[in-house]
Amino acid sequence: MGEYFNVADIFGENVFSDKVMQERLPKKIYKELHKTIDEGKELDPIVAEAVAEAMKQWAIEKGATHYTHWFQPLTGVTAEKHDSFITAPRPDGTILMEFSGKELIKGEPDASSFPSGGLRATFEARGYTAWDCTSPAFVREDAAGAILCIPTAFCSYTGESLDFKTPLLRSMEAINTQALRLLRLFGNTTSGKVTPSVGPEQEYFLVDAKVFQQRKDLIYTGRTLFGAMPPKGQELDDHYFGTIRQRVASFMRDVNLELWKLGVSAKTQHNEVAPAQHELAPIYAVANVAVDHNQIIMQTLKRVATQHGMKCLLHEKPFAGVNGSGKHNNWSIITDDGINMLDPGKTPHENIQFLLVLACILKAVDEHAELLRESAADPGNDHRLGANEAPPAIISVFLGEQLQDVISQLISTGTATRSKTGGVLQTGVSTLPDFAKDATDRNRTSPFAFTGNKFEFRMVGSRDSIASPNIVLNTIVAEAFCQACDELEKGENFEEDVHDLIKKYLTEHQRIVFNGNGYAPEWVEEAARRGLPNITSMVDAIPYLITEKTVELFGKFGVFTRAELESRVEIKYESYAKAINIEARTMIDMASKQIIPAVIKYTRSLADTVLAVRQAGVDTPVQSELLAECSALLSDTRNALAHLIEVTEHASGMTEGRDQAVYYHDVVMTAMTDLRAPVDRLEMIVDKSMWPMPSYGDLLFEVGR
């Protein structure tokens, strides 16, 4: 049995939290720092010096020898450079442990070595990391020892954003400003700040490390490029919410322990639908902290899995034929005095402020559906979205029966006089209690669903940063709030004007609301009739990042400049092409060096058997049929491999950009599918002892044995 511990005693023990700052900083310094955190006041260098000294002492007491500016470049993962606290030796050979305010607030990583999309030339190396004081520093303990990690933003020498954090913070300022305008119109003079609150659910797979190491495709790409389905998959639905296996439970316990120490409020854990698939969900946090915490979660899952002899797969579709992994992004907007602007209350039809907020969000999602879809675009997500395991690639909003009824009343008559109630759930069993049920069912097929007091954006890929979708959500809703306030602030009768505006927005944007089955083929036809976009791939989504509408939107609220958007477009095309190129070359390597030689070995063995049996005067119809089938599939494999080699070489020689990315999607991906088909059939024929890699059965069920 493991050691026992009290969660309350360890939670946040490795975080330079508000409590720690209050204990260690002089009162005046603490108050001044909070003016920066709460009000956005410029940070005083004297305050930075005091905070740095307190942070250094605290970290050293935790065993830290180094510090790092922990940032999120456009690679999608975090980056860090470790510097020790030691200074140059003094004449007597001793050293001091120092950490200045300047070192706290600014770092200088090499900006040319990270994706910049042309914002930085190779010879223009200078970049800056800037302390995000609204996200607490923490001490991470791993094989490198204890490291003080300081969350930072990353920008170029000329001020352009080179990361996810900077535009996220800009978008949070935008929605704060516009949400406060809206609240003031309703007479709220007490709320001083509005922040987006986010709770991301993280799905992942666990496979045995020894089995993982025998699969080149998993090592190089994070997903299986070949693999026939095992006799059992997820069809019995017995894994979902099933009893957690002891090996996995031990892993989950250690993950929770590590996360709780770092102040990450990991709350929910369970088996997901597919074999070997699981989920972890934290409690909500302010958007930028939630983004940081999700990066910590992904890193911790990978590190702890290795310690338990497993590998954590965060790819959106590591296995064909079973559900892939997503990351549901639960989003709401909360005031500093505890008001959830997405809480409809018990009688939504009477909650005019909520109805205006709802109407604005519907307007924002309808007008910027392509941009929201692009925020979840990823090469791995192309395999997942619309595959009857995840939301369709069509953006729509689920509101449920209660809100749909209220909206219908408002659209038809201009007023709503009632709200459906949930009633009481009666089980028909006398020993079970009757209890109040929700007024609305859930809809797991909807990409953007209202779930009581928040919206759940279900498109995000499991390995992606949640920064991108939250940047978009914050900004498009800020724009809708701004436009609504512009209208209402110039009116003379607020009560009439707000009712008229709600009806106008709901009427104009009701096409985005869909409460039905998003998996149904009929929905694709219905969405087309409504004029809703159906963007099925990453390469088709990227152009919407640089339309004039998008440039104007982000420019208006200072979230992205045109140059920053153009750089991201360039990076996305390049990253897509590189990802598919690596996958194609991995397939070529595996087919050439492992699969074809194994099949040749098997067919030679089979041919020798046929010859020996025939010489003994015995007929060999089965062996002969197998030999003929294997030989035909081997020929198909060789031809498909030759074609994949040809098109991959052609793609590699193309100029980087949209044309190359589209070629990889349309031509190279098709050639990869053509190669996989005969190989997967061969796997079902060739002697398992001769097949050169572990099967899906080995991968999906080994950990659970």
XYZ file of C-alpha atoms in Angstrom, residues 272-609:
338
model
C -12.837 6.584 -21.366
C -14.644 4.792 -24.200
C -11.735 3.161 -26.031
C -9.579 0.431 -24.482
C -6.520 1.942 -22.744
C -8.099 5.417 -22.902
C -8.627 7.603 -19.835
C -9.589 11.125 -18.812
C -8.517 13.688 -16.231
C -10.439 16.884 -15.534
C -9.485 19.795 -13.245
C -11.657 22.376 -11.509
C -12.078 25.663 -13.378
C -9.397 28.371 -13.304
C -8.839 31.778 -14.867
C -8.107 31.233 -18.567
C -4.344 31.901 -18.600
C -3.833 29.842 -15.431
C -5.968 27.048 -16.934
C -3.768 27.079 -20.055
C -0.628 26.835 -17.916
C -2.158 24.095 -15.791
C -3.142 22.075 -18.843
C 0.445 22.164 -20.083
C 1.541 20.976 -16.634
C -1.058 18.192 -16.800
C 0.188 16.932 -20.169
C 3.823 17.031 -19.058
C 2.989 15.268 -15.797
C 0.990 12.544 -17.538
C 3.947 11.753 -19.788
C 6.557 11.856 -17.043
C 4.650 9.767 -14.509
C 3.649 7.231 -17.174
C 7.326 6.623 -17.912
C 7.991 6.101 -14.215
C 5.317 3.387 -14.223
C 6.708 1.573 -17.268
C 4.079 3.041 -19.591
C 3.815 5.666 -22.298
C 1.116 8.319 -22.412
C -0.223 9.005 -25.923
C -1.760 12.441 -26.410
C -2.271 12.171 -30.174
C -5.859 12.785 -31.263
C -6.064 9.455 -33.119
C -3.358 7.012 -32.040
C -5.424 3.993 -33.142
C -7.726 3.584 -36.131
C -11.038 1.903 -35.409
C -11.485 3.144 -31.830
C -12.311 6.545 -30.398
C -9.668 9.229 -30.524
C -8.899 11.759 -27.806
C -10.104 15.310 -27.438
C -9.988 18.065 -24.883
C -13.352 19.572 -23.971
C -12.863 23.273 -23.267
C -15.485 24.428 -20.745
C -15.734 28.223 -20.926
C -17.635 30.827 -18.926
C -17.192 34.440 -17.829
C -17.023 35.354 -14.146
C -16.888 38.697 -12.323
C -14.489 39.363 -9.476
C -17.454 39.384 -7.089
C -18.636 35.941 -8.115
C -21.264 36.560 -10.811
C -21.324 33.972 -13.592
C -22.614 35.840 -16.615
C -23.666 32.520 -18.173
C -25.853 31.462 -15.267
C -29.473 31.558 -16.522
C -30.986 31.272 -13.053
C -34.167 29.362 -12.321
C -36.246 31.488 -14.706
C -34.118 32.274 -17.769
C -36.991 34.015 -19.532
C -36.869 36.743 -16.869
C -33.072 37.060 -16.806
C -32.603 39.772 -19.415
C -28.879 40.189 -18.807
C -28.315 36.465 -19.384
C -30.458 36.518 -22.523
C -28.409 39.372 -23.966
C -25.156 37.565 -23.139
C -26.532 34.396 -24.745
C -27.692 36.270 -27.854
C -24.267 37.908 -28.177
C -22.501 34.542 -27.936
C -24.767 33.017 -30.592
C -24.025 36.009 -32.806
C -20.269 35.667 -32.190
C -20.174 31.938 -32.942
C -22.341 32.281 -36.057
C -20.349 35.162 -37.513
C -16.977 33.576 -36.755
C -17.714 29.858 -37.068
C -14.811 29.360 -39.487
C -12.370 31.036 -37.095
C -13.561 28.963 -34.147
C -13.182 25.814 -36.242
C -9.661 26.875 -37.206
C -8.725 27.264 -33.540
C -9.123 23.475 -33.176
C -7.405 22.591 -36.452
C -4.622 20.042 -36.105
C -3.289 17.220 -38.323
C -4.418 14.671 -35.745
C -7.850 16.225 -35.407
C -8.434 15.648 -39.126
C -8.724 11.934 -38.269
C -11.115 12.553 -35.393
C -13.636 15.301 -36.103
C -16.802 14.092 -37.752
C -15.979 10.424 -37.180
C -18.987 9.598 -34.972
C -16.753 9.747 -31.913
C -16.283 13.492 -31.748
C -18.197 16.586 -32.812
C -18.701 17.069 -36.544
C -16.507 19.555 -38.354
C -19.582 21.810 -38.625
C -19.853 24.454 -35.909
C -23.276 24.580 -34.278
C -24.612 25.429 -30.827
C -26.656 23.157 -28.572
C -28.906 25.014 -26.136
C -31.313 22.336 -24.983
C -35.075 22.342 -24.652
C -35.373 25.013 -21.979
C -33.395 27.749 -23.715
C -34.662 26.721 -27.142
C -38.203 27.248 -25.900
C -37.326 30.685 -24.482
C -35.654 31.685 -27.752
C -38.629 30.502 -29.793
C -40.909 32.676 -27.676
C -38.654 35.710 -28.093
C -38.352 35.271 -31.840
C -42.085 34.728 -32.423
C -43.580 37.279 -30.018
C -40.717 39.438 -28.813
C -41.270 38.365 -25.196
C -40.813 35.179 -23.200
C -43.332 34.389 -20.478
C -42.213 30.981 -19.252
C -39.260 28.631 -18.794
C -39.497 24.878 -18.870
C -38.586 23.223 -15.594
C -36.807 19.965 -15.019
C -39.352 18.341 -12.761
C -38.614 15.307 -10.621
C -36.843 12.159 -11.765
C -38.864 9.166 -10.644
C -37.046 5.863 -10.896
C -39.976 3.613 -9.985
C -37.934 2.016 -7.206
C -39.232 2.816 -3.731
C -35.831 2.581 -2.056
C -34.241 5.071 -4.455
C -34.791 8.763 -3.772
C -36.675 10.951 -6.218
C -34.656 14.043 -7.093
C -34.858 17.134 -9.245
C -33.635 16.624 -12.798
C -32.209 19.207 -15.155
C -34.497 21.054 -17.510
C -32.359 19.951 -20.440
C -30.615 16.763 -21.548
C -26.994 16.791 -22.759
C -25.878 16.428 -26.376
C -22.465 14.829 -26.813
C -22.547 15.311 -30.595
C -22.548 19.098 -30.414
C -19.259 20.961 -30.887
C -20.408 23.963 -28.816
C -22.915 23.008 -26.151
C -24.508 24.973 -23.331
C -24.231 22.838 -20.221
C -26.004 24.690 -17.440
C -23.811 27.733 -16.760
C -21.036 27.417 -19.344
C -20.334 26.503 -22.932
C -18.382 23.362 -23.732
C -16.268 23.582 -26.887
C -15.652 19.925 -27.688
C -13.505 20.196 -30.824
C -10.097 20.833 -29.277
C -7.466 18.156 -29.896
C -6.028 16.244 -26.961
C -2.392 17.357 -27.410
C -3.101 20.961 -28.412
C -2.789 24.043 -26.278
C -6.186 25.324 -25.203
C -4.908 28.868 -25.679
C -6.020 29.130 -29.323
C -9.727 28.356 -28.830
C -9.884 30.599 -25.778
C -8.207 33.473 -27.638
C -10.902 33.152 -30.297
C -13.787 32.750 -27.848
C -12.690 35.725 -25.762
C -12.234 37.968 -28.785
C -15.358 37.121 -30.771
C -17.536 37.476 -27.671
C -15.796 40.757 -26.800
C -16.701 41.996 -30.283
C -20.338 40.961 -29.875
C -20.509 42.658 -26.457
C -18.915 45.779 -27.942
C -21.419 45.955 -30.789
C -24.334 45.421 -28.402
C -23.083 48.131 -26.056
C -22.557 50.529 -28.965
C -26.222 50.082 -29.847
C -27.614 50.258 -26.331
C -25.487 53.146 -25.087
C -26.920 55.483 -27.727
C -30.526 54.492 -27.088
C -33.047 56.380 -24.957
C -35.172 53.535 -23.553
C -32.838 50.785 -22.351
C -35.560 48.289 -21.424
C -37.198 48.432 -24.846
C -33.901 48.637 -26.696
C -32.399 45.596 -25.001
C -35.485 43.467 -25.718
C -35.422 44.546 -29.357
C -31.699 43.817 -29.637
C -32.051 40.356 -28.091
C -34.845 39.495 -30.519
C -32.811 40.875 -33.438
C -29.697 38.849 -32.610
C -31.643 35.649 -31.944
C -33.615 35.986 -35.167
C -30.576 36.726 -37.319
C -28.455 33.947 -35.850
C -30.909 31.174 -35.035
C -29.391 29.060 -37.848
C -26.396 28.279 -35.604
C -28.594 26.539 -33.022
C -28.956 22.796 -33.530
C -30.142 20.447 -30.794
C -30.249 17.260 -32.859
C -27.839 14.449 -33.703
C -24.627 15.951 -35.061
C -23.476 12.497 -36.190
C -26.427 12.014 -38.544
C -25.698 12.320 -42.296
C -28.849 14.411 -42.575
C -27.237 17.117 -40.459
C -24.558 17.677 -43.098
C -27.281 18.362 -45.651
C -29.265 20.508 -43.223
C -26.177 22.532 -42.279
C -25.455 23.200 -45.939
C -29.038 24.363 -46.406
C -28.593 26.734 -43.487
C -25.357 28.053 -44.968
C -23.121 26.780 -42.162
C -19.513 26.023 -43.158
C -18.260 22.429 -43.171
C -14.462 22.614 -42.950
C -13.163 19.060 -42.918
C -9.392 19.546 -42.754
C -6.720 21.720 -41.236
C -5.482 22.961 -44.609
C -8.995 24.147 -45.449
C -9.320 25.914 -42.092
C -6.041 27.846 -42.086
C -7.045 30.515 -44.672
C -9.758 31.808 -42.329
C -7.028 33.018 -39.995
C -6.083 35.780 -42.423
C -9.371 36.942 -43.951
C -10.078 40.655 -43.805
C -12.841 39.970 -41.281
C -10.396 38.150 -39.011
C -7.680 40.785 -39.380
C -10.175 43.518 -38.546
C -11.534 41.589 -35.550
C -8.181 40.915 -33.907
C -6.784 44.301 -34.840
C -9.724 46.148 -33.302
C -9.082 44.592 -29.905
C -5.289 44.513 -30.136
C -5.081 40.711 -29.940
C -3.134 40.091 -33.156
C -1.594 42.362 -35.749
C -1.832 41.436 -39.405
C 1.852 40.470 -39.332
C 1.282 38.162 -36.368
C -1.636 36.478 -38.136
C 0.338 36.075 -41.362
C 3.170 34.505 -39.396
C 0.804 31.998 -37.805
C -0.627 31.041 -41.169
C 2.881 30.369 -42.467
C 3.750 28.334 -39.368
C 0.569 26.259 -39.579
C 1.067 25.321 -43.232
C 4.678 24.447 -42.509
C 3.870 22.406 -39.401
C 1.136 20.488 -41.245
C 3.476 19.633 -44.114
C 6.240 18.566 -41.736
C 3.881 16.389 -39.689
C 2.594 14.515 -42.738
C 6.104 14.269 -44.182
C 7.340 12.589 -40.987
C 4.391 10.197 -41.054
C 4.949 9.330 -44.717
C 8.669 8.741 -44.246
C 7.981 6.629 -41.172
C 5.596 4.478 -43.211
C 8.223 4.151 -45.931
C 10.827 3.116 -43.370
C 8.567 0.575 -41.672
C 7.290 -0.930 -44.917
C 10.748 -1.129 -46.490
C 12.768 -2.376 -43.528
C 10.261 -4.325 -41.455
C 7.001 -5.260 -43.133
C 8.052 -6.316 -46.640
C 11.036 -8.368 -45.378
C 8.754 -10.078 -42.819
C 6.168 -10.934 -45.463
C 8.872 -12.227 -47.817
C 10.176 -14.424 -45.003
C 6.684 -15.758 -44.355
C 5.927 -16.425 -48.028
C 9.288 -18.182 -48.432
C 8.443 -20.389 -45.454
C 4.980 -21.015 -46.899
C 6.415 -21.829 -50.342
C 8.890 -24.275 -48.800
C 5.998 -25.977 -46.989
